[in-house]
């Protein structure tokens, strides 16, 4: 059988880019994108992407280059997911909530050749460019104007042209650049990173292909859904759904800004069937069911049951920027339908099982590498293996090697348990786990109890060194402003003692006016950890 | 970016075998297979497959070996799709409609180590084994008994044990053999082949993975469908749906034999939602819609509209054993719904566009290799490129090289046209095309006209050599038995002349009592071609 090897006819690189041409053939006259007063069809979107790719190429964008996009969920943001890789270049979406200093660092680190800038964020990007050292060439800037959003600024000398100008003058017969190999990089996403060094996650065509088809099957997405873009596309490429919508010929409802009332208006006006992100309850029930996919912290039971009673069908999953989308999802079982609401919410809050097409997930003891007991109690690190795990971090072979060792696992840094039925549940980030007297304890579980105290506004629990126990939990708390009586440290500890095992109760409580946070609103635990370390041993009495 | 290479964490081989363990976790208590009085759950099916794989391994079945299955659509036939590749071996399903001589040739050619034999076909296989030359070791035989089908025979000395015996004594904790590479062979299917040499199509894990996920997305298969097994699993592995059903946790309704009334009874009893094969109209409308996927010759307009009016939702596609399933499908457009029935049938009879995840299809001029005009008229060869194109033919590097040349296309040998809207339509097998006066003419189109004649029972049109025209169409016809008046050759020609361009009208008509056919019921055109050749030039007068 030695002649039975890959051949050109069967080994063409797996890539999601093929989906767009197919959508133009099958769904040519159907709406691809609706935004404010603009509607595009799939043949128009295909044509516009080819034209943009053609112009980018003529600007010198070539395979391996990085092109950045800094934009809200508007039509150009959708188009770049095809147009940029159509040139062979790598798409880098920038989180628009970052500060100028961070944006500057990311643009420098990625060596971005060109940035497509939504005019809402032009001052952010211009400030970021002004922070470039004089010996580093900043990217050329293209301005995305938007008549539906305030008046468009004139293109000043900072920008070489407008996005629409590029589209207009591009060649609709441009032959898009197929990847030489399915392992060629296609996407670069920076993780929000609560620590200092930027981590640029690189995904290849094969990875994006597998997350896209796996996600469609896992969520049972039918043909021609109506998809509401509330999840930012800069956030892990909207969990792969820009490509997924082309595969099934869906309608992308784009939105620059939104709140609950806008979401409900859009659902009504366009007959939305699918959306991703956090459920936003309202008073009004839906006319037709809307599928909503949510990830990260599961919605609390009350929110969940309220949302579901309005007509939302909530699915819950888990993924990381490093997996290009959700690779674990809480596959629902019919027999759970009859359970009481709180029990259902508890089951749904578990992250679940691998999606179809992903290879393997497990929860392992970080030291021995062995699977933890399937008892829903033993803490271990979540490890993953599958086609959509990133190629690695850009310019960081050490970082890549650390989380992907030769044993074939990607170490997520997330700590969880494996339930008896094979469903996993995340409990904490591994660096946030506190080891006290040989017991692993989840800081998130302690925080959850602290949040139950009506006086607590924000809470973060980290390890404080201890001579005897190794570490003990140390709680940083900001209290609510309008309190009549502020609780004491002791009262907080007693509150925890009534609700937690002894070893999990904070041995130190520190009140702060506000906890330090990153630009994306995450509490900077590493900074609190430094403070706790500087306090020295907690020297608690033996228990 | 040189360090951004495949690593063990992201390059685990793509394989559909992972789907079963996932089904056991997610759908453990739900029915996997229902057959007569037997119902299995997904955890039972997973367990049985592991046990069978364990026993096969202990019988010496190893990676790279071939294991054959000769069975109807009964539960063991489903199980072998996982259990055999779980050992690393290659599954070879045998067409049960073949004669013993052909089965013998295939078992010898594949060097099958072991054959799992449904007792309905035990005499067929025993006869095939008796035809082995004395210097060739036949496969060991395992008997599949079936209490629901007549009384089970006792295991005589021809068989080393029963299938159930293997399952029973296997280890449920067997660790299934992951492929070393996704290019490792997994499936061997012989094409029915109207010519002599056996063509053993070999598919790898990657190929089966991509056809399975692509087929699920293309047909929008939801979670937990109820799938009726009318399409034989030995026929290109039932177009990949054994693996597909595990991916979505469907219920497989197995059947040993069926007719229209059994099909309707099963649909009613089990709430069937999906099935593949030819639509079988009945008088009774369905209570719930049933999705039916059909391929090959499209159903005639009358059958199609009758079927759809009963509640079937018919999809039409195209594939070959060499593509492991349907890679082209007639993606339906909403705007076609309002057209008259005949027009809808005409649109639906086209084979369509590539499925999601397949790379490319085209219709090319076989000599120049250039795409034909997109006019629905210019004939060319259908060519394909994508992840589920076979590795090649077993022990036939020349044959593999012929249909997969270095230009990256798989040449199907099917002749068709490309319509202006990008949908392809098959017209004929390339070897059946007749070239008369420089014009390519499709024998299938001439046959279609002949079948419109109420006196015609069977018709086949082949090329007859001609001094002046090169070739002319020669029709072989069997007439219906109960005719009052048999038409003359001249009347047949006049019938065609009224309905076809001059050059397409048969210049020779030959009546036969019966046309020669293969064991699968296909007309042996190569034999008719020999007869036409032996007639010599048709020497028709110039037109």
Short mmCIF file of C-alpha atoms in Angstrom, two decimals, chain A residues 215-231 239 241 245 263-264 267 271-280 286-295 304 307-308 310-316 326 332 334 348, chain B residues 222-223:
data_model
loop_
_atom_site.label_atom_id
_atom_site.label_comp_id
_atom_site.label_asym_id
_atom_site.label_seq_id
_atom_site.Cartn_x
_atom_site.Cartn_y
_atom_site.Cartn_z
CA UNK A 215 -19.00 24.64 15.95
CA UNK A 216 -21.73 24.44 13.29
CA UNK A 217 -22.40 20.78 14.00
CA UNK A 218 -22.21 21.19 17.76
CA UNK A 219 -24.76 24.02 17.82
CA UNK A 220 -26.86 22.31 15.07
CA UNK A 221 -26.86 25.51 13.05
CA UNK A 222 -29.37 25.09 10.19
CA UNK A 223 -29.17 26.63 6.71
CA UNK A 224 -29.77 30.38 6.45
CA UNK A 225 -30.01 31.34 10.12
CA UNK A 226 -30.32 35.02 11.07
CA UNK A 227 -27.35 35.78 13.27
CA UNK A 228 -27.13 38.84 15.52
CA UNK A 229 -23.59 40.14 16.03
CA UNK A 230 -23.49 41.10 19.71
CA UNK A 231 -20.28 39.18 20.44
CA UNK A 239 -15.91 32.19 17.98
CA UNK A 241 -18.99 32.41 13.20
CA UNK A 245 -22.27 32.06 8.53
CA UNK A 263 -31.13 43.76 20.85
CA UNK A 264 -34.85 43.14 21.30
CA UNK A 267 -34.58 40.32 17.08
CA UNK A 271 -36.30 37.53 12.91
CA UNK A 272 -33.01 36.70 14.62
CA UNK A 273 -32.54 32.98 15.23
CA UNK A 274 -29.01 32.81 16.67
CA UNK A 275 -26.65 34.93 18.73
CA UNK A 276 -23.60 34.53 20.97
CA UNK A 277 -22.73 36.21 24.23
CA UNK A 278 -24.33 36.79 27.59
CA UNK A 279 -28.13 36.46 27.76
CA UNK A 280 -29.77 39.82 28.38
CA UNK A 286 -39.88 36.48 22.17
CA UNK A 287 -42.22 35.71 19.30
CA UNK A 288 -39.87 32.98 18.01
CA UNK A 289 -37.20 31.08 19.90
CA UNK A 290 -33.67 32.50 19.70
CA UNK A 291 -30.66 30.24 20.20
CA UNK A 292 -28.03 31.87 22.35
CA UNK A 293 -24.54 30.48 22.88
CA UNK A 294 -22.73 31.68 25.95
CA UNK A 295 -19.31 30.96 27.42
CA UNK A 304 -30.90 31.46 33.15
CA UNK A 307 -34.00 34.08 29.97
CA UNK A 308 -35.33 30.68 29.03
CA UNK A 310 -38.75 34.44 27.56
CA UNK A 311 -37.97 32.07 24.68
CA UNK A 312 -34.18 31.94 24.56
CA UNK A 313 -32.59 28.51 24.11
CA UNK A 314 -29.35 28.84 26.03
CA UNK A 315 -26.29 26.70 25.25
CA UNK A 316 -23.16 26.97 27.32
CA UNK A 326 -15.65 26.93 21.91
CA UNK A 332 -27.95 18.92 26.75
CA UNK A 334 -33.55 15.35 27.04
CA UNK A 348 -26.05 23.78 32.36
CA UNK B 222 -29.93 18.10 13.58
CA UNK B 223 -29.09 16.40 16.87
#
